[in-house]
XYZ file of C-alpha atoms in Angstrom:
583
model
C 25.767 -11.587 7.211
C 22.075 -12.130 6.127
C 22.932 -15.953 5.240
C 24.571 -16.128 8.726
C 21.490 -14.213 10.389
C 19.243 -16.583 8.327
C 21.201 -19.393 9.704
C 20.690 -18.658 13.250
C 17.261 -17.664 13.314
C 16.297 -20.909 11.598
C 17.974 -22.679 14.211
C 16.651 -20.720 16.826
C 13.206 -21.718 15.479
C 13.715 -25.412 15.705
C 13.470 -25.094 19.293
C 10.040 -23.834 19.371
C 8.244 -27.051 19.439
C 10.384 -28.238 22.785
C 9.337 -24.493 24.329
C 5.780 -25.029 23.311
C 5.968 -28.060 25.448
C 7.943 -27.173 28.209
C 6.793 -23.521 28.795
C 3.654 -21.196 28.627
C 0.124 -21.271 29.290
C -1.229 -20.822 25.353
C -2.095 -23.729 23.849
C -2.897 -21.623 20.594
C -2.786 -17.987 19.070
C -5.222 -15.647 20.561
C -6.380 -12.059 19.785
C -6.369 -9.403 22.666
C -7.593 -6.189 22.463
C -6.015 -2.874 23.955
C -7.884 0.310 24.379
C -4.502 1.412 25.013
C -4.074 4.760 22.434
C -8.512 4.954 22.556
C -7.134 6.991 24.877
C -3.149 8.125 26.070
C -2.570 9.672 29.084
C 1.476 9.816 28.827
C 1.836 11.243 24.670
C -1.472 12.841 24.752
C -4.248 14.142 27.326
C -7.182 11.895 26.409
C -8.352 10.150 29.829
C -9.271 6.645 30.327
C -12.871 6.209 31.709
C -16.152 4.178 31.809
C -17.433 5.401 28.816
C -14.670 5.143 26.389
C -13.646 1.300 27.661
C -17.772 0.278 26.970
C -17.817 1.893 24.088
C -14.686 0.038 22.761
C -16.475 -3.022 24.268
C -19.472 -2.334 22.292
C -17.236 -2.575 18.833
C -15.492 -5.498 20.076
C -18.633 -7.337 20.362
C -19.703 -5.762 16.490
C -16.362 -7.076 15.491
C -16.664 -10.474 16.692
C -20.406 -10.663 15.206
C -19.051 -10.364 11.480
C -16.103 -13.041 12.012
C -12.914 -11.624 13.682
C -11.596 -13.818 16.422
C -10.990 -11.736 20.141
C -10.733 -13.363 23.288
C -9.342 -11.269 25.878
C -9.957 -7.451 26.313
C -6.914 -5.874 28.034
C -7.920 -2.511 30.053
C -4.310 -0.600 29.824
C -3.120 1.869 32.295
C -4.363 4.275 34.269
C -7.805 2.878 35.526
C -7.090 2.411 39.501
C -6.928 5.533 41.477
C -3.390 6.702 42.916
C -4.575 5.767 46.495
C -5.674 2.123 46.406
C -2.595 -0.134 45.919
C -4.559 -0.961 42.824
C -7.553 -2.298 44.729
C -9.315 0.369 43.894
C -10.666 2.019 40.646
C -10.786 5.615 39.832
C -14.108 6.918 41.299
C -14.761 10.177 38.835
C -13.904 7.899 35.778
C -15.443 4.191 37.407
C -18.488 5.249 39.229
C -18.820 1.818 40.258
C -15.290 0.567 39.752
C -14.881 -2.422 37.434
C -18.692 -4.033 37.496
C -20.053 -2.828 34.844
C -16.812 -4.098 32.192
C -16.285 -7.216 34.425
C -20.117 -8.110 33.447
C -20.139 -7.226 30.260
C -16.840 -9.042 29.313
C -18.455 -12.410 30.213
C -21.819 -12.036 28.992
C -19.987 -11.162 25.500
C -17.004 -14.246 26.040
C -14.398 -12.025 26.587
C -11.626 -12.953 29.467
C -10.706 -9.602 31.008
C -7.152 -8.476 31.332
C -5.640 -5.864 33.685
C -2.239 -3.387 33.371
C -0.140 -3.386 35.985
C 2.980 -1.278 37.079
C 5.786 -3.620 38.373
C 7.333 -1.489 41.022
C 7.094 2.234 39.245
C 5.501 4.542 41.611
C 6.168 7.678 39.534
C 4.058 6.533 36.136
C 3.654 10.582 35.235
C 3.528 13.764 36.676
C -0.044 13.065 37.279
C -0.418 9.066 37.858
C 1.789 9.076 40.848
C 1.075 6.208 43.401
C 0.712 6.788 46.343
C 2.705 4.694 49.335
C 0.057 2.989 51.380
C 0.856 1.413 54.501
C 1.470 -2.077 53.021
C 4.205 -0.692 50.826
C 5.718 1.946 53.197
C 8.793 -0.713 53.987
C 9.369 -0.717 50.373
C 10.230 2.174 48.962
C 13.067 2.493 47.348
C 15.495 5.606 48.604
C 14.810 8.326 45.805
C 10.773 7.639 46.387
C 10.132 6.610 42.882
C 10.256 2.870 42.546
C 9.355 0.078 45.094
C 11.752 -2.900 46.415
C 10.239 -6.538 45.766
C 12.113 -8.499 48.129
C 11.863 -5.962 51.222
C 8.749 -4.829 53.100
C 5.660 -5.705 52.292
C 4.835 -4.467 48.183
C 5.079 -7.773 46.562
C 3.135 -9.874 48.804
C 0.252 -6.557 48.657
C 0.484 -7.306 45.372
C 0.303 -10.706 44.823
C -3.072 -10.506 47.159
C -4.305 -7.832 45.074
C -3.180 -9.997 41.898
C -5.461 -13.222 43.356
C -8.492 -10.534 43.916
C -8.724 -9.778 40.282
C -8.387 -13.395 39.629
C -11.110 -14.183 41.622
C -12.928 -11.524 39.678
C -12.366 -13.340 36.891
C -9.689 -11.291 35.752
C -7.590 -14.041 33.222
C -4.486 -11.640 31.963
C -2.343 -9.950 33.684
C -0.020 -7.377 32.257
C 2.911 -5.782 33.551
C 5.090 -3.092 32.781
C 7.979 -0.880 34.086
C 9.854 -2.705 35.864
C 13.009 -1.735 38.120
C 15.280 -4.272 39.246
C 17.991 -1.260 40.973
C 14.757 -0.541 43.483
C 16.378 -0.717 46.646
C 15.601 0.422 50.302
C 18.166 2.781 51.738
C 18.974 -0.457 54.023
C 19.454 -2.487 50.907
C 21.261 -0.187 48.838
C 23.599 0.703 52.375
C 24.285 -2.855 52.185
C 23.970 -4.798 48.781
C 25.977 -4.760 45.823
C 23.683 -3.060 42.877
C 24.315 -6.690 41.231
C 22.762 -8.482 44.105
C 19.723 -5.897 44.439
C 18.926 -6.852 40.646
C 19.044 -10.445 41.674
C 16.984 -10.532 44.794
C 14.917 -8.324 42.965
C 14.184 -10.682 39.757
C 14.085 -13.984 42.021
C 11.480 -12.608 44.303
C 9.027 -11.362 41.437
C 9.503 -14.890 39.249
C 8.917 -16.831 42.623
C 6.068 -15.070 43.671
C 4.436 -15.052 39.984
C 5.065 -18.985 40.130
C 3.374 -19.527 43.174
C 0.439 -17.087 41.456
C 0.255 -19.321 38.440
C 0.359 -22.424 39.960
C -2.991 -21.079 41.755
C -4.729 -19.565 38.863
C -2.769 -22.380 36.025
C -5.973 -20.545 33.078
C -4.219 -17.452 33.759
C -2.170 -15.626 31.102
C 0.405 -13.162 31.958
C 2.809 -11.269 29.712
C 5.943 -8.501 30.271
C 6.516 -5.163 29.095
C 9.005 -2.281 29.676
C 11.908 -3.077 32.314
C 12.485 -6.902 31.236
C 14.595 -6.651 28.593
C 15.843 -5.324 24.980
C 16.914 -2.286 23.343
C 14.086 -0.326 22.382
C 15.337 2.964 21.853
C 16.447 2.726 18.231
C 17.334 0.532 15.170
C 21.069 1.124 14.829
C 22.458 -0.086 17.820
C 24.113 -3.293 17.655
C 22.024 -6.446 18.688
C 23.009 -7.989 22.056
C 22.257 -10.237 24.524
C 19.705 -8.245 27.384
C 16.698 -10.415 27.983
C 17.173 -12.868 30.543
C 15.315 -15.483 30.031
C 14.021 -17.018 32.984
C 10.959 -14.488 32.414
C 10.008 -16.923 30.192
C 9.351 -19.371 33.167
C 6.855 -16.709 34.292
C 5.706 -14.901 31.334
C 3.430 -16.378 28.384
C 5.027 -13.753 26.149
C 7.388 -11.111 26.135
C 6.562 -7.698 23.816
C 9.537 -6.162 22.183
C 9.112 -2.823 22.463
C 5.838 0.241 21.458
C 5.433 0.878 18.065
C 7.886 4.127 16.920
C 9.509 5.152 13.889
C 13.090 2.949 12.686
C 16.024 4.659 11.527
C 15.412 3.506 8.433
C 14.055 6.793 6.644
C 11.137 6.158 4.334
C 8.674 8.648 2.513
C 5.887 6.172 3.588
C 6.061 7.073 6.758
C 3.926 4.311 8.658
C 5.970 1.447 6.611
C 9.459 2.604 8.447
C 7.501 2.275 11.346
C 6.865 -1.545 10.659
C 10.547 -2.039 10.251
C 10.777 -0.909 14.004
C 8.665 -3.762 14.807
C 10.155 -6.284 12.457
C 13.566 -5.032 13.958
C 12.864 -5.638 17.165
C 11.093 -9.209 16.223
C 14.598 -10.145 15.073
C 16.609 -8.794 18.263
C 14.456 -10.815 20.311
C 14.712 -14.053 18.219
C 18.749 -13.123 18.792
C 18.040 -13.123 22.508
C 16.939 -17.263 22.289
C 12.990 -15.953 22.714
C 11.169 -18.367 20.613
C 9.296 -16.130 17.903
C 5.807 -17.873 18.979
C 6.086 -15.874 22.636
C 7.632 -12.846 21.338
C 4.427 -9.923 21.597
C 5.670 -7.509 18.943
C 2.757 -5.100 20.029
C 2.942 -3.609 16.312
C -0.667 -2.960 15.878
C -1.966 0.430 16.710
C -4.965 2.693 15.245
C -6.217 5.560 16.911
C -6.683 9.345 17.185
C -4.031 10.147 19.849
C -0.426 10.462 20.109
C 0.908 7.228 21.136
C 0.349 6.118 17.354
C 0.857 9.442 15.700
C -2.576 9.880 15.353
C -2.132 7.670 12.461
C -6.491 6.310 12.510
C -6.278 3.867 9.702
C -3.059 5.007 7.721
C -2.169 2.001 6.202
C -3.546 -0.319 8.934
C -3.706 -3.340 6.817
C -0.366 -4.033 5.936
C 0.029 -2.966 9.853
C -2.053 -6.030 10.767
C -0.542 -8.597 8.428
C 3.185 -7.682 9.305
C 1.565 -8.218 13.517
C 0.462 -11.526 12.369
C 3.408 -12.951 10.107
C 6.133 -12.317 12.777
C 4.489 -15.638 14.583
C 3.359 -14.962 17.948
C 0.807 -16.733 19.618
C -0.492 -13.355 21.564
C -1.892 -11.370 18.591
C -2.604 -7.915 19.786
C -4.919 -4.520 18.446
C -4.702 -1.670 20.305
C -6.881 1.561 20.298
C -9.467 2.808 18.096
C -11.421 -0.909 16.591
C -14.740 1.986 16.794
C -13.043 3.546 13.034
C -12.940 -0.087 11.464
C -16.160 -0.845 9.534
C -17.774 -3.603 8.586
C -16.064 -4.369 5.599
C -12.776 -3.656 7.379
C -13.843 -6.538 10.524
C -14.327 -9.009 7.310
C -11.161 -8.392 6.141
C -9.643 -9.152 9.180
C -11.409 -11.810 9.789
C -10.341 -13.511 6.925
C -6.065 -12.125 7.810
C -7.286 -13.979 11.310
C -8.183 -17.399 9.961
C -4.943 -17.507 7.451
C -2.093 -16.393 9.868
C -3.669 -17.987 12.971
C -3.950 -21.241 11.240
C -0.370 -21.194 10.453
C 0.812 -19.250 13.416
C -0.873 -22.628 15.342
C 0.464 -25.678 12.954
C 3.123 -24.063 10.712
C 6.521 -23.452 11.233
C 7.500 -19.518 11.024
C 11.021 -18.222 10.426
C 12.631 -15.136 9.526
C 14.632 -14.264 6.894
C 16.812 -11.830 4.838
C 18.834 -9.129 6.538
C 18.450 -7.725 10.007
C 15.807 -4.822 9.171
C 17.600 -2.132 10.579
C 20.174 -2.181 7.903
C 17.511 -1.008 5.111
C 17.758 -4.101 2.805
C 15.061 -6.599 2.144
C 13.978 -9.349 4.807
C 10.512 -11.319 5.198
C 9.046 -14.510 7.106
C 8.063 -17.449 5.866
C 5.333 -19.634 7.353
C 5.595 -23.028 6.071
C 2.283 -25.189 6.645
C 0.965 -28.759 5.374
C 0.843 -27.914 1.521
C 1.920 -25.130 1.103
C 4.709 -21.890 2.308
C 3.451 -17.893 2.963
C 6.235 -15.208 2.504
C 5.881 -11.771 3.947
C 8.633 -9.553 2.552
C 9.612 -6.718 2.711
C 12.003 -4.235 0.986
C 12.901 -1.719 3.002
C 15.636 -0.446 0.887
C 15.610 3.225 -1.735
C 15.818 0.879 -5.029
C 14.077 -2.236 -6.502
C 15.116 -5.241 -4.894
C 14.719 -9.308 -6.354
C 14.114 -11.523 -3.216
C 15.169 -15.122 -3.168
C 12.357 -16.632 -0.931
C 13.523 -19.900 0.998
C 12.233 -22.921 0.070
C 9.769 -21.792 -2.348
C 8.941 -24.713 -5.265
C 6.456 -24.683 -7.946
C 4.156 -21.425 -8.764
C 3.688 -18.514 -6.339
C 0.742 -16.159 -6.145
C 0.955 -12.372 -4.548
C -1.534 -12.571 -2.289
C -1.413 -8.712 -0.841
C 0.744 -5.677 -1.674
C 1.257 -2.037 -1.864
C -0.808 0.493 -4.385
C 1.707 1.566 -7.154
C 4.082 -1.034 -8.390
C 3.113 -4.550 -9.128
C 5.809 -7.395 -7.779
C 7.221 -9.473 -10.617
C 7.365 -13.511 -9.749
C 9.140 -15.651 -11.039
C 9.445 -18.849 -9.989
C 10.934 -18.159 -6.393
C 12.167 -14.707 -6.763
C 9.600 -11.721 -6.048
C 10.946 -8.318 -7.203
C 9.518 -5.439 -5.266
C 9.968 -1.623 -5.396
C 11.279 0.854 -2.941
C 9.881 0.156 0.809
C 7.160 -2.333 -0.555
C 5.811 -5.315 1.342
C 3.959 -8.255 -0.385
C 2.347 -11.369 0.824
C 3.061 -14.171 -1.505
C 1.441 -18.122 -1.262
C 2.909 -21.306 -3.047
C 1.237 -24.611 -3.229
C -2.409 -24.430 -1.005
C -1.573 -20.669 -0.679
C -1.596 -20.154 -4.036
C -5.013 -19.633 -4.699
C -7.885 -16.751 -5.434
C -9.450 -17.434 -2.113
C -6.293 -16.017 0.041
C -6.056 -12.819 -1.945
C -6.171 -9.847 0.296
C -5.859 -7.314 -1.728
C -4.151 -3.752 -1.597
C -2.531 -0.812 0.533
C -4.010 1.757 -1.082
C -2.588 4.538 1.830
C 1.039 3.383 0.719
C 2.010 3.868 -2.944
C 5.418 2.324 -4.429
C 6.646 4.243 -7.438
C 7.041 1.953 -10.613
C 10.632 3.605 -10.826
C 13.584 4.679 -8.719
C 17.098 6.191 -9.535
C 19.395 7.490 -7.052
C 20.937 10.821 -8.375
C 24.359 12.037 -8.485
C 24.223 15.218 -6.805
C 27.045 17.783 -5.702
C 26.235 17.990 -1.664
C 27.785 21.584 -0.361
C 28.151 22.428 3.375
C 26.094 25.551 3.926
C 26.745 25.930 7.501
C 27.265 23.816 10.538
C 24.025 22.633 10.426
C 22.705 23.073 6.703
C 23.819 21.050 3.044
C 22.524 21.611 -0.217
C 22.410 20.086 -3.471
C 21.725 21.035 -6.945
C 21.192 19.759 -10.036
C 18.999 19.787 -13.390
C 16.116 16.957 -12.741
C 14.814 15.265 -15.901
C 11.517 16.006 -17.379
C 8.574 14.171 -15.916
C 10.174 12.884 -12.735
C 9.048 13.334 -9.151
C 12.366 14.145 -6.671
C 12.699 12.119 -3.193
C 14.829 13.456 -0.322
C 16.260 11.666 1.986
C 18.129 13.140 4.951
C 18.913 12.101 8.335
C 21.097 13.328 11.068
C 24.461 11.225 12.404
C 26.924 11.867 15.006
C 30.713 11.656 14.442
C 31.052 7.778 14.075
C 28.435 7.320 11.327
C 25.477 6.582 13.367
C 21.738 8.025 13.566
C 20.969 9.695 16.415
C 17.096 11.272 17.892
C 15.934 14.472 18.251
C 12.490 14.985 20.610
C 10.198 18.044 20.474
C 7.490 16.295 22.955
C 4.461 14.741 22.866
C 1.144 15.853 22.545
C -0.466 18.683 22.944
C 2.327 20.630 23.500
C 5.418 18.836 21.872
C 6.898 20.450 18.702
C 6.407 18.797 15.287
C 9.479 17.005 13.756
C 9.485 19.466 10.305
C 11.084 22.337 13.375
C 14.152 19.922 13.754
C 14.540 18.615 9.701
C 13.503 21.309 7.135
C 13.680 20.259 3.930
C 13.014 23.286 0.760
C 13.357 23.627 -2.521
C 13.873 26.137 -5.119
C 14.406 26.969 -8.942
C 15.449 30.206 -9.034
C 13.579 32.152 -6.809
C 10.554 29.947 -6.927
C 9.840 28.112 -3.616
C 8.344 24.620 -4.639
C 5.542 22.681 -2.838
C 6.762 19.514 -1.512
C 5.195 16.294 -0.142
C 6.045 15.361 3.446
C 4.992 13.407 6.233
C 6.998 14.255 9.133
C 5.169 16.827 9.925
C 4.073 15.587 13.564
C 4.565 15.359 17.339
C 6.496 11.857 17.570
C 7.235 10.862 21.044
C 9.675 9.257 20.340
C 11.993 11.213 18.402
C 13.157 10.984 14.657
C 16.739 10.936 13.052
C 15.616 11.432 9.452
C 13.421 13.323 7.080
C 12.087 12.474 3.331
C 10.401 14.749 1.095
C 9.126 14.725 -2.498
C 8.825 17.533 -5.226
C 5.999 16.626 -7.299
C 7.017 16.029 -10.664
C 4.233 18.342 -11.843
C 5.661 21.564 -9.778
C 9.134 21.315 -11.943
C 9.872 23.464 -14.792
C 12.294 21.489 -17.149
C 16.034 22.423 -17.569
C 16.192 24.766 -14.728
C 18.536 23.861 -11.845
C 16.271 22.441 -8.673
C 18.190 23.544 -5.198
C 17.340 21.334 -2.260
C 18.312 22.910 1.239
C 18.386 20.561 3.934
C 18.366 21.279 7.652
C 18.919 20.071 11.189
C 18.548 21.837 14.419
C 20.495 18.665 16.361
C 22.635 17.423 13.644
C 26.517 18.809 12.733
C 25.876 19.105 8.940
C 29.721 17.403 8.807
C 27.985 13.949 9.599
C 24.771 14.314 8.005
C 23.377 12.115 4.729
C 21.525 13.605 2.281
C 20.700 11.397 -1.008
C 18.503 12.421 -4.056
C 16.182 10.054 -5.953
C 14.435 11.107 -9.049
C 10.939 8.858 -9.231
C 8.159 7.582 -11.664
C 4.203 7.061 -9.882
C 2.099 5.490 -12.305
């Protein structure tokens, strides 16, 4: 299957020079930033206003000073107040609506961007839009979403659209969309298959006519136009339609969240979401240059698990390898110091050279499935491979089309990759960055993750797994001397296959560690273990991984791991046991 995957991906990238051509308004990579999780008013409580968005400005433009590349600055949700069709700007947060960021955007040479709502009226219990008069002969019949080929929403907002652009607004944004929006006349009288029809040819005629007015204009689609985002086990299928690519400069595949794929380094199974959903996309026939993975988030709010800068730099290269032209960093660039800007300033100018006259492809398995997969970016003189492992054992990597000597350019802390010649061994969940030919040189090093460490050794145990109860197993067995014990345990339904549990978001959600507890014991003797799923995830979790330090086991006493869902029928559930070496 991964030769066959390999196989069509490749062939789906051969196309990308004719799409360049034919469709788009990039003529090159570019680097947006978000101040989308800054702030999060649907996983979190921390308000969008004046002050946050200037002072994010303020560290774009300290950014750009030492060397990193932005050129748009994309102001996210929630900055138009509920009663002006989005004409109008929230007046306790924008005291003087959008002046004082409009003018500070193009003194600095940043194009502004705006987020827009498709047809959702009903964003959260407190961003609820109001119907003006324009839209009244829209609304759908349950009140929550608003018809775009009756009344008069989509013309409102085409007008409003050509304001902004006026402004000098240059991307445009949009997000949940809802093709079943329907007036009660409609939906009296209209197959739900027609509805989504009218619906789809009246926002992709009207965004023509747009762009054929404003042709500098970038504009890009989010939630509601395509994919399955939910999870990483369901199997890939054809949903994106892709006449929004007549429309839309790029296409994002869905907000960074945890994979299936359990991991002890928590942040790297949430790259394998990304890279996951990179590869459904290229399935869909979306060339990988207008595919948005929107991977990159740092911050101090619950949209990114208030993750900060955990492991942010292996984050950033994996945003840049997958090949799109719309490179994108959300929330927090105020944490990232000096140093940090030159580093990325130096990712920038390698993977935006490449991203721009290379060829990318994918590779490897479909990353879902826990097994190793990577890109390759092959340029004049030389190829760059970003792989990852994202299996529980040491994997050797055949990378495609590799010749001569290869240099590892950027890896985890812990284990070192072995090269040779064109296969790169890597430990459990590592990534790497490896250059051959012009690549292969001191001056591309980047250096290493030091927030994700890959132990130098890995065993899977043999363990006798007893039901406890309908909900709990447990294992025991007599660990070897000196050895650090990994967990791994994650919740199925009847047929084999992962499935979510939620506590919430922020402030009030309820950490993950309530719905997977993990213990362990010698003898009476509760032991300290390492975990780091100990958080409000919006977005739900199937799985769990712990580790018992090595240095909290007493030798030749029977360790007794107890492992336990609150969802899960303990009948379905995996549990493995690794024994591990850090060095």
């Amino acid at each position: 299957m991964s030769l066959l995957l390999f196989a069509f991906l490749s062939a789906m990238a051969q196309v990308d020079d004719w799409n360049k051509n034919r469709m788009g308004r990039l003529d090159k990579p570019v680097f947006v930033y978000n101040n989308w999780s800054a702030y999060d008013e649907l996983s979190d409580n921390i308000p969008l206003n004046e002050d946050l968005a200037m002072k994010e400005l303020e560290h774009v433009v300290r950014l750009k000073k030492l060397g990193v590349q932005v050129d748009y600055y994309l102001m996210d949700a929630f900055w138009f107040d509920v009663n002006g069709g989005y004409r109008e700007w929230r007046p306790d947060c924008w005291p003087e609506g959008p002046k004082r960021w409009l003018d500070a955007c193009k003194r600095e040479g940043l194009k502004p961007g705006l987020w827009f709502s498709t047809n959702l009226l009903r964003i959260s219990e407190e961003n609820t839009m109001k119907v003006i008069p324009e839209w009244k002969e829209s609304v759908s019949e349950d009140g929550t979403t608003l018809c775009l080929f009756r009344g008069g929403y989509l013309r409102h907002l085409m007008q409003t659209l050509q304001m902004y652009a006026d402004m000098g607004v240059k991307l445009f944004k949009f997000d949940f969309a809802y093709f079943d929006a329907a007036t009660p006349d409609a939906k009296s009288t209209m197959l739900p298959i027609d509805i989504e029809e009218q619906n789809k040819n009246a926002f992709i005629s009207a965004l023509k006519e747009f762009r054929y007015k404003n042709p500098d204009v970038v504009i890009i689609g989010y939630n509601g136009f395509g994919g399955d985002m939910e999870n990483t086990v369901t199997p890939f299928r054809k949903t994106v339609d892709l006449r929004w690519l007549e429309i839309f400069d790029t296409m994002y595949c869905g907000d960074p969240r945890l994979s299936d794929v359990p991991m002890m380094n928590f942040w790297r199974s949430q790259d394998v979401y990304s890279d996951h959903m990179t590869f459904q996309y290229l399935f869909n026939g979306v060339p990988g240059w207008r595919i948005d993975n929107c991977a990159f988030m740092i911050g101090t709010t619950g949209t990114c698990y208030n993750r900060a800068l955990n492991a942010w730099k292996g984050m950033m290269i994996l945003m840049m390898a997958r090949g799109g032209w719309l490179n994108v960093c959300h929330g927090n660039i105020d944490l990232l110091s000096d140093d940090d800007a030159r580093w990325m300033a130096k990712v920038q100018r390698l993977y935006m050279n490449v991203q721009q006259y290379g060829h990318i492809s994918a590779f490897g398995s479909i990353p879902g499935r826990a097994l190793p997969y990577g890109y390759m970016a092959s340029a004049e003189g030389g190829n760059l491979y970003t792989v990852v492992n994202a299996s529980q054992e040491k994997a050797k990597v055949i990378l495609p089309e590799a010749a001569g000597a290869g240099r590892v350019l950027f890896t985890d802390n812990g284990f070192s990759p072995v090269l040779t010649g064109n296969v790169v061994e890597l430990g459990p969940e590592q990534m790497a960055v490896i250059g051959y030919g012009k690549f292969n040189s001191q001056g591309y090093d980047l250096g290493v993750e030091k927030d994700i460490v890959i132990p130098s050794d890995i065993q899977k145990v043999e363990v006798d797994i007893q039901k406890i109860n309908s909900h709990t197993l447990q294992a025991r067995f007599v660990p070897s001397q000196g050895k650090t014990v990994r967990v791994l345990f994650q919740q199925r339904d009847e047929h084999g296959k992962a499935f979510r549990s939620w506590g919430g978001a922020p402030p009030a959600g309820i950490k993950m560690d309530h719905f997977f507890q993990i213990e362990a014991k010698q003898g009476k003797r509760s032991l300290p273990i390492r975990k780091s799923h100990d958080k409000m995830i919006w977005c739900g979790l199937s799985w769990a991984v712990a580790e018992v330090p090595a240095e909290s086991l007493k030798a030749g006493r029977p360790l007794e791991i107890s492992c336990a869902t609150v969802d899960g029928n303990s009948d379905h559930c995996l549990l493995e046991v690794y024994e591990i070496e850090y060095r």
